[in-house]
mmCIF file of C-alpha atoms in Angstrom:
data_model
loop_
_atom_site.group_PDB
_atom_site.id
_atom_site.type_symbol
_atom_site.label_atom_id
_atom_site.label_comp_id
_atom_site.label_asym_id
_atom_site.label_seq_id
_atom_site.Cartn_x
_atom_site.Cartn_y
_atom_site.Cartn_z
ATOM 1 C CA MET A 127 0.000 0.000 0.000
ATOM 2 C CA PRO A 128 1.581 3.341 -1.040
ATOM 3 C CA ALA A 129 2.412 5.886 1.647
ATOM 4 C CA THR A 130 -0.062 8.653 2.135
ATOM 5 C CA ASN A 131 0.809 12.342 2.079
ATOM 6 C CA PRO A 132 0.761 12.727 5.901
ATOM 7 C CA GLN A 133 3.179 9.800 6.233
ATOM 8 C CA ILE A 134 5.523 11.278 3.652
ATOM 9 C CA GLN A 135 5.433 14.638 5.398
ATOM 10 C CA ARG A 136 6.255 13.006 8.745
ATOM 11 C CA TRP A 137 9.217 11.178 7.179
ATOM 12 C CA GLN A 138 10.455 14.347 5.574
ATOM 13 C CA THR A 139 10.154 16.212 8.870
ATOM 14 C CA ALA A 140 12.033 13.462 10.705
ATOM 15 C CA VAL A 141 14.829 13.507 8.105
ATOM 16 C CA ARG A 142 15.121 17.289 8.251
ATOM 17 C CA PHE A 143 15.248 17.194 12.054
ATOM 18 C CA ALA A 144 17.959 14.504 12.006
ATOM 19 C CA ILE A 145 20.045 16.501 9.523
ATOM 20 C CA PHE A 146 19.587 19.669 11.583
ATOM 21 C CA ARG A 147 20.624 17.883 14.768
ATOM 22 C CA LEU A 148 23.731 16.456 13.122
ATOM 23 C CA ALA A 149 24.670 19.900 11.808
ATOM 24 C CA MET A 150 24.158 21.484 15.217
ATOM 25 C CA ASN A 151 26.203 18.787 16.956
ATOM 26 C CA PHE A 152 28.999 19.240 14.422
ATOM 27 C CA SER A 153 28.953 23.014 14.872
ATOM 28 C CA VAL A 154 28.926 22.765 18.667
ATOM 29 C CA ASN A 155 31.747 20.225 18.647
ATOM 30 C CA GLN A 156 33.806 22.471 16.390
ATOM 31 C CA ARG A 157 33.207 25.457 18.675
ATOM 32 C CA VAL A 158 34.082 23.485 21.815
ATOM 33 C CA ASN A 159 37.264 22.174 20.203
ATOM 34 C CA TYR A 160 38.209 25.710 19.158
ATOM 35 C CA VAL A 161 37.648 27.121 22.656
ATOM 36 C CA LEU A 162 39.592 24.299 24.313
ATOM 37 C CA SER A 163 42.426 24.751 21.825
ATOM 38 C CA GLU A 164 42.550 28.495 22.549
ATOM 39 C CA LEU A 165 42.591 27.889 26.302
ATOM 40 C CA GLY A 166 45.363 25.343 25.926
ATOM 41 C CA GLN A 167 47.532 27.723 23.896
ATOM 42 C CA ILE A 168 46.937 30.510 26.419
ATOM 43 C CA ALA A 169 47.955 28.112 29.205
ATOM 44 C CA PHE A 170 51.241 27.369 27.396
ATOM 45 C CA LEU A 171 51.807 31.118 26.965
ATOM 46 C CA VAL A 172 51.212 31.651 30.695
ATOM 47 C CA LYS A 173 53.771 28.924 31.427
ATOM 48 C CA ASP A 174 56.355 30.619 29.190
ATOM 49 C CA VAL A 175 55.654 33.987 30.826
ATOM 50 C CA PHE A 176 56.056 32.481 34.287
ATOM 51 C CA LEU A 177 59.382 30.827 33.361
ATOM 52 C CA SER A 178 60.590 34.059 31.793
ATOM 53 C CA LEU A 179 59.570 35.962 34.911
ATOM 54 C CA LEU A 180 61.545 33.580 37.130
ATOM 55 C CA ALA A 181 64.628 34.187 35.002
ATOM 56 C CA PHE A 182 63.702 37.917 34.808
ATOM 57 C CA LYS A 183 64.847 38.193 31.211
ATOM 58 C CA ILE A 184 63.728 41.769 30.760
ATOM 59 C CA THR A 185 65.408 45.095 30.141
ATOM 60 C CA TRP A 186 64.401 48.125 32.204
ATOM 61 C CA ARG A 187 64.233 50.271 29.083
ATOM 62 C CA ASP A 188 61.515 48.085 27.540
ATOM 63 C CA LEU A 189 59.601 47.943 30.830
ATOM 64 C CA LEU A 190 59.657 51.712 31.329
ATOM 65 C CA TYR A 191 58.539 52.304 27.751
ATOM 66 C CA GLN A 192 55.588 49.931 28.184
ATOM 67 C CA ILE A 193 54.644 51.603 31.479
ATOM 68 C CA TYR A 194 54.595 54.909 29.629
ATOM 69 C CA SER A 195 52.684 53.468 26.669
ATOM 70 C CA ILE A 196 50.066 51.630 28.748
ATOM 71 C CA GLY A 197 49.787 53.909 31.771
ATOM 72 C CA VAL A 198 50.627 57.500 30.903
ATOM 73 C CA LYS A 199 48.992 57.495 27.482
ATOM 74 C CA SER A 200 45.792 56.002 28.927
ATOM 75 C CA GLN A 201 45.370 58.610 31.647
ATOM 76 C CA MET A 202 43.162 60.998 29.708
ATOM 77 C CA VAL A 203 40.529 58.444 28.699
ATOM 78 C CA VAL A 204 40.533 56.922 32.200
ATOM 79 C CA LEU A 205 40.186 60.286 33.962
ATOM 80 C CA VAL A 206 37.358 61.401 31.675
ATOM 81 C CA THR A 207 35.583 58.079 32.204
ATOM 82 C CA GLY A 208 35.985 58.230 35.983
ATOM 83 C CA GLY A 209 34.924 61.870 36.216
ATOM 84 C CA PHE A 210 31.723 61.617 34.248
ATOM 85 C CA THR A 211 30.860 58.244 35.775
ATOM 86 C CA GLY A 212 31.066 59.832 39.229
ATOM 87 C CA MET A 213 28.938 62.767 38.102
ATOM 88 C CA VAL A 214 26.114 60.719 36.629
ATOM 89 C CA LEU A 215 26.225 58.179 39.474
ATOM 90 C CA GLY A 216 25.980 60.974 42.041
ATOM 91 C CA ALA A 217 23.072 62.622 40.230
ATOM 92 C CA GLN A 218 21.114 59.385 39.790
ATOM 93 C CA THR A 219 21.717 58.332 43.405
ATOM 94 C CA TYR A 220 20.549 61.723 44.637
ATOM 95 C CA PHE A 221 17.330 61.556 42.586
ATOM 96 C CA GLN A 222 16.427 58.270 44.270
ATOM 97 C CA PHE A 223 17.644 59.086 47.800
ATOM 98 C CA HIS A 224 15.957 62.474 47.780
ATOM 99 C CA LYS A 225 12.596 60.691 47.752
ATOM 100 C CA VAL A 226 13.325 59.174 51.187
ATOM 101 C CA LYS A 227 15.250 62.182 52.577
ATOM 102 C CA MET A 228 18.670 60.456 52.472
ATOM 103 C CA ASP A 229 20.483 63.112 50.455
ATOM 104 C CA THR A 230 23.664 63.096 52.568
ATOM 105 C CA ALA A 231 24.225 59.365 51.882
ATOM 106 C CA THR A 232 24.674 60.001 48.165
ATOM 107 C CA LEU A 233 28.458 60.297 48.158
ATOM 108 C CA ALA A 234 28.829 57.171 50.319
ATOM 109 C CA VAL A 235 27.039 55.088 47.670
ATOM 110 C CA VAL A 236 29.141 56.646 44.927
ATOM 111 C CA SER A 237 32.372 55.983 46.829
ATOM 112 C CA VAL A 238 31.636 52.329 47.582
ATOM 113 C CA SER A 239 30.399 51.683 44.037
ATOM 114 C CA LEU A 240 33.476 53.239 42.458
ATOM 115 C CA CYS A 241 35.934 51.506 44.792
ATOM 116 C CA ASP A 242 34.402 48.031 44.531
ATOM 117 C CA GLU A 243 33.080 47.796 40.995
ATOM 118 C CA LEU A 244 32.847 50.742 38.631
ATOM 119 C CA GLY A 245 36.349 52.113 39.127
ATOM 120 C CA PRO A 246 38.374 48.995 38.270
ATOM 121 C CA VAL A 247 35.885 47.574 35.748
ATOM 122 C CA LEU A 248 35.387 50.735 33.684
ATOM 123 C CA THR A 249 39.104 51.487 33.810
ATOM 124 C CA ALA A 250 39.896 47.983 32.576
ATOM 125 C CA LEU A 251 37.328 48.205 29.779
ATOM 126 C CA MET A 252 38.686 51.557 28.591
ATOM 127 C CA VAL A 253 42.276 50.331 28.711
ATOM 128 C CA ALA A 254 41.279 47.118 26.919
ATOM 129 C CA GLY A 255 39.833 49.185 24.099
ATOM 130 C CA ARG A 256 42.968 51.300 23.757
ATOM 131 C CA VAL A 257 45.876 49.171 24.935
ATOM 132 C CA GLY A 258 44.566 45.681 24.128
ATOM 133 C CA ALA A 259 43.963 46.647 20.519
ATOM 134 C CA SER A 260 47.345 48.373 20.313
ATOM 135 C CA ILE A 261 49.217 45.352 21.693
ATOM 136 C CA ALA A 262 47.477 42.916 19.355
ATOM 137 C CA ALA A 263 48.020 45.155 16.307
ATOM 138 C CA GLU A 264 51.676 45.804 17.114
ATOM 139 C CA ILE A 265 52.651 42.182 17.748
ATOM 140 C CA GLY A 266 50.397 40.967 14.931
ATOM 141 C CA THR A 267 52.132 43.279 12.473
ATOM 142 C CA MET A 268 55.499 41.972 13.663
ATOM 143 C CA ARG A 269 54.289 38.424 13.058
ATOM 144 C CA VAL A 270 52.995 39.214 9.569
ATOM 145 C CA THR A 271 56.227 40.982 8.587
ATOM 146 C CA GLU A 272 58.281 38.053 10.031
ATOM 147 C CA GLN A 273 59.974 40.201 12.661
ATOM 148 C CA ILE A 274 59.151 37.596 15.326
ATOM 149 C CA ASP A 275 60.937 34.950 13.248
ATOM 150 C CA ALA A 276 63.910 37.315 13.040
ATOM 151 C CA LEU A 277 63.944 37.530 16.845
ATOM 152 C CA ARG A 278 64.137 33.740 17.070
ATOM 153 C CA THR A 279 67.040 33.636 14.620
ATOM 154 C CA LEU A 280 68.857 36.104 16.905
ATOM 155 C CA ALA A 281 68.333 33.720 19.876
ATOM 156 C CA THR A 282 65.784 36.080 21.467
ATOM 157 C CA HIS A 283 62.587 34.501 22.782
ATOM 158 C CA PRO A 284 59.502 36.533 21.765
ATOM 159 C CA VAL A 285 58.022 36.064 25.240
ATOM 160 C CA ASP A 286 61.081 37.655 26.879
ATOM 161 C CA TYR A 287 61.201 40.592 24.484
ATOM 162 C CA LEU A 288 57.534 41.237 23.627
ATOM 163 C CA VAL A 289 55.168 39.632 26.137
ATOM 164 C CA LEU A 290 56.771 39.902 29.573
ATOM 165 C CA PRO A 291 57.378 43.708 29.563
ATOM 166 C CA ARG A 292 53.772 44.363 28.550
ATOM 167 C CA ILE A 293 52.298 42.055 31.191
ATOM 168 C CA ILE A 294 54.428 43.496 34.004
ATOM 169 C CA ALA A 295 53.670 47.044 32.869
ATOM 170 C CA ALA A 296 49.935 46.304 32.759
ATOM 171 C CA HIS A 297 50.053 44.824 36.272
ATOM 172 C CA ILE A 298 51.780 47.969 37.529
ATOM 173 C CA THR A 299 49.736 50.620 35.729
ATOM 174 C CA LEU A 300 46.159 49.299 35.982
ATOM 175 C CA PRO A 301 45.896 49.670 39.801
ATOM 176 C CA LEU A 302 47.278 53.221 39.503
ATOM 177 C CA LEU A 303 44.855 54.112 36.723
ATOM 178 C CA ALA A 304 41.934 52.615 38.638
ATOM 179 C CA THR A 305 42.903 54.594 41.735
ATOM 180 C CA GLU A 306 42.993 57.781 39.670
ATOM 181 C CA ALA A 307 39.574 57.031 38.215
ATOM 182 C CA ILE A 308 38.142 56.391 41.693
ATOM 183 C CA VAL A 309 39.561 59.614 43.158
ATOM 184 C CA VAL A 310 38.433 61.747 40.216
ATOM 185 C CA GLY A 311 34.999 60.107 40.231
ATOM 186 C CA ILE A 312 34.448 60.769 43.935
ATOM 187 C CA PHE A 313 35.682 64.348 43.640
ATOM 188 C CA SER A 314 33.514 65.109 40.594
ATOM 189 C CA SER A 315 30.499 63.563 42.302
ATOM 190 C CA TYR A 316 31.187 65.708 45.390
ATOM 191 C CA LEU A 317 31.223 68.852 43.256
ATOM 192 C CA VAL A 318 27.948 67.908 41.573
ATOM 193 C CA CYS A 319 26.276 67.067 44.887
ATOM 194 C CA VAL A 320 27.379 70.252 46.653
ATOM 195 C CA HIS A 321 27.376 72.925 43.947
ATOM 196 C CA ILE A 322 24.565 71.700 41.682
ATOM 197 C CA LEU A 323 22.266 69.584 43.850
ATOM 198 C CA GLY A 324 22.754 71.657 47.005
ATOM 199 C CA ILE A 325 23.545 68.874 49.502
ATOM 200 C CA GLU A 326 25.140 69.782 52.852
ATOM 201 C CA PRO A 327 28.882 69.193 52.274
ATOM 202 C CA VAL A 328 29.924 68.364 55.863
ATOM 203 C CA TYR A 329 27.446 65.499 56.381
ATOM 204 C CA LEU A 330 27.973 64.374 52.793
ATOM 205 C CA TRP A 331 31.716 63.966 53.316
ATOM 206 C CA ALA A 332 31.342 62.502 56.819
ATOM 207 C CA ASN A 333 28.965 59.770 55.601
ATOM 208 C CA MET A 334 31.328 58.929 52.754
ATOM 209 C CA LEU A 335 34.214 58.413 55.191
ATOM 210 C CA LYS A 336 31.969 56.445 57.556
ATOM 211 C CA TYR A 337 30.682 53.886 55.062
ATOM 212 C CA THR A 338 33.743 53.523 52.828
ATOM 213 C CA HIS A 339 36.125 50.984 54.360
ATOM 214 C CA ASP A 340 39.648 49.820 53.615
ATOM 215 C CA ASP A 341 38.240 46.561 52.265
ATOM 216 C CA ASP A 342 36.540 48.424 49.429
ATOM 217 C CA ILE A 343 39.826 49.979 48.328
ATOM 218 C CA VAL A 344 41.680 46.661 48.577
ATOM 219 C CA ILE A 345 39.064 44.904 46.441
ATOM 220 C CA GLY A 346 39.295 47.570 43.755
ATOM 221 C CA VAL A 347 43.106 47.513 43.610
ATOM 222 C CA VAL A 348 43.278 43.710 43.478
ATOM 223 C CA LYS A 349 40.685 43.593 40.708
ATOM 224 C CA ALA A 350 42.580 46.190 38.681
ATOM 225 C CA PHE A 351 45.817 44.225 39.130
ATOM 226 C CA ILE A 352 44.196 41.054 37.775
ATOM 227 C CA PHE A 353 42.449 42.895 34.931
ATOM 228 C CA GLY A 354 45.765 44.352 33.813
ATOM 229 C CA GLY A 355 47.228 40.888 33.365
ATOM 230 C CA ILE A 356 44.143 39.747 31.462
ATOM 231 C CA ILE A 357 44.332 42.653 28.999
ATOM 232 C CA ALA A 358 48.039 42.250 28.278
ATOM 233 C CA LEU A 359 47.924 38.445 28.095
ATOM 234 C CA ILE A 360 45.014 38.280 25.656
ATOM 235 C CA GLY A 361 46.415 41.109 23.531
ATOM 236 C CA CYS A 362 49.816 39.420 23.278
ATOM 237 C CA TYR A 363 48.276 36.017 22.560
ATOM 238 C CA LYS A 364 46.078 37.349 19.773
ATOM 239 C CA GLY A 365 49.040 39.167 18.269
ATOM 240 C CA LEU A 366 51.301 36.111 18.365
ATOM 241 C CA THR A 367 48.656 33.841 16.796
ATOM 242 C CA CYS A 368 47.056 36.221 14.281
ATOM 243 C CA GLY A 369 46.484 35.207 10.679
ATOM 244 C CA LEU A 370 48.542 36.433 7.774
ATOM 245 C CA GLY A 371 47.824 39.682 5.981
ATOM 246 C CA ALA A 372 45.994 42.838 6.938
ATOM 247 C CA GLU A 373 42.764 40.890 7.493
ATOM 248 C CA GLY A 374 44.455 38.652 10.060
ATOM 249 C CA VAL A 375 45.819 41.629 11.991
ATOM 250 C CA GLY A 376 42.438 43.369 11.950
ATOM 251 C CA LEU A 377 40.652 40.232 13.155
ATOM 252 C CA ALA A 378 43.211 39.699 15.928
ATOM 253 C CA THR A 379 42.787 43.303 17.065
ATOM 254 C CA THR A 380 39.006 42.983 17.201
ATOM 255 C CA GLU A 381 39.128 39.659 19.030
ATOM 256 C CA ALA A 382 41.628 41.025 21.565
ATOM 257 C CA VAL A 383 39.260 43.829 22.571
ATOM 258 C CA VAL A 384 36.130 41.645 22.607
ATOM 259 C CA TYR A 385 37.687 38.724 24.479
ATOM 260 C CA SER A 386 39.392 41.011 26.985
ATOM 261 C CA SER A 387 36.145 42.852 27.732
ATOM 262 C CA ILE A 388 34.132 39.647 28.143
ATOM 263 C CA THR A 389 36.820 38.055 30.314
ATOM 264 C CA ILE A 390 36.976 41.156 32.519
ATOM 265 C CA LEU A 391 33.208 41.142 33.099
ATOM 266 C CA VAL A 392 33.081 37.399 33.825
ATOM 267 C CA THR A 393 36.143 37.504 36.074
ATOM 268 C CA ASN A 394 34.746 40.497 37.953
ATOM 269 C CA PHE A 395 31.683 38.496 38.990
ATOM 270 C CA PHE A 396 33.708 35.629 40.447
ATOM 271 C CA LEU A 397 36.224 37.976 42.070
ATOM 272 C CA THR A 398 33.379 39.826 43.771
ATOM 273 C CA LEU A 399 32.003 36.600 45.242
ATOM 274 C CA VAL A 400 35.367 35.137 46.262
ATOM 275 C CA MET A 401 36.875 38.302 47.722
ATOM 276 C CA GLY A 402 33.665 39.171 49.515
ATOM 277 C CA LYS A 403 33.713 35.772 51.235
ATOM 278 C CA LEU A 404 37.420 35.975 52.044
ATOM 279 C CA LEU A 405 37.238 39.459 53.521
ATOM 280 C CA GLY A 406 34.141 38.410 55.477
ATOM 281 C CA LEU A 407 36.142 35.619 57.116
ATOM 282 C CA LEU A 408 39.015 37.902 58.129
#
């Protein structure tokens, strides 16, 4: 007996579903393999950086130049970000606290928020956009033009000459930049609260000092220190493994910024939980 139209349609639907499932499984497997391969290569790079750090194969001239390139040149964008973040955070906090007559607690909320979260995270994101892209483009261009191969022929390890100075410089400069952003943000928020919103300055400042603790500052500095290593490590890795040609350098630059930003946001969540528990036990 020949198959009816409904039976044929069911068979066709089942075949399409099976093909779709196979395609999805293949795509997912490819993506998982790619991610695991990337993580493995980054782990090997971390091992090389650690061994190079133990031997301290670095010149002070390269380190100072990277501190200038990563830290000093990033000050303007970080200070502008911190200043206007403090202003808008102070204004929005005041609009909500004014409803319950808690105006003088505005600066305390701004201070704790900037020290714990917004200061280090926004600083890291801004630096990732400027420095992470620059590191990936610079090292990627050296790879495309075979300058990295030339370093190997001269018995110079690329990790010693290119990666280690940038990672150390990022670890040094990010906490300083985050501290600057926090200070400028609190000061700009204070000016907005006092001179624009008309809040009593003495109680405003006293509440800020009362509710902002040393733990908040420590959390922000530690986060910025870790974020600095993430930015430099991912930027160097993407530069060392970029594809050939201008398209490869452009793709590596884009991926360095995107991956650094995502990693910073994900890491910030787990750091907040872990450090909050640790400081609560002390």
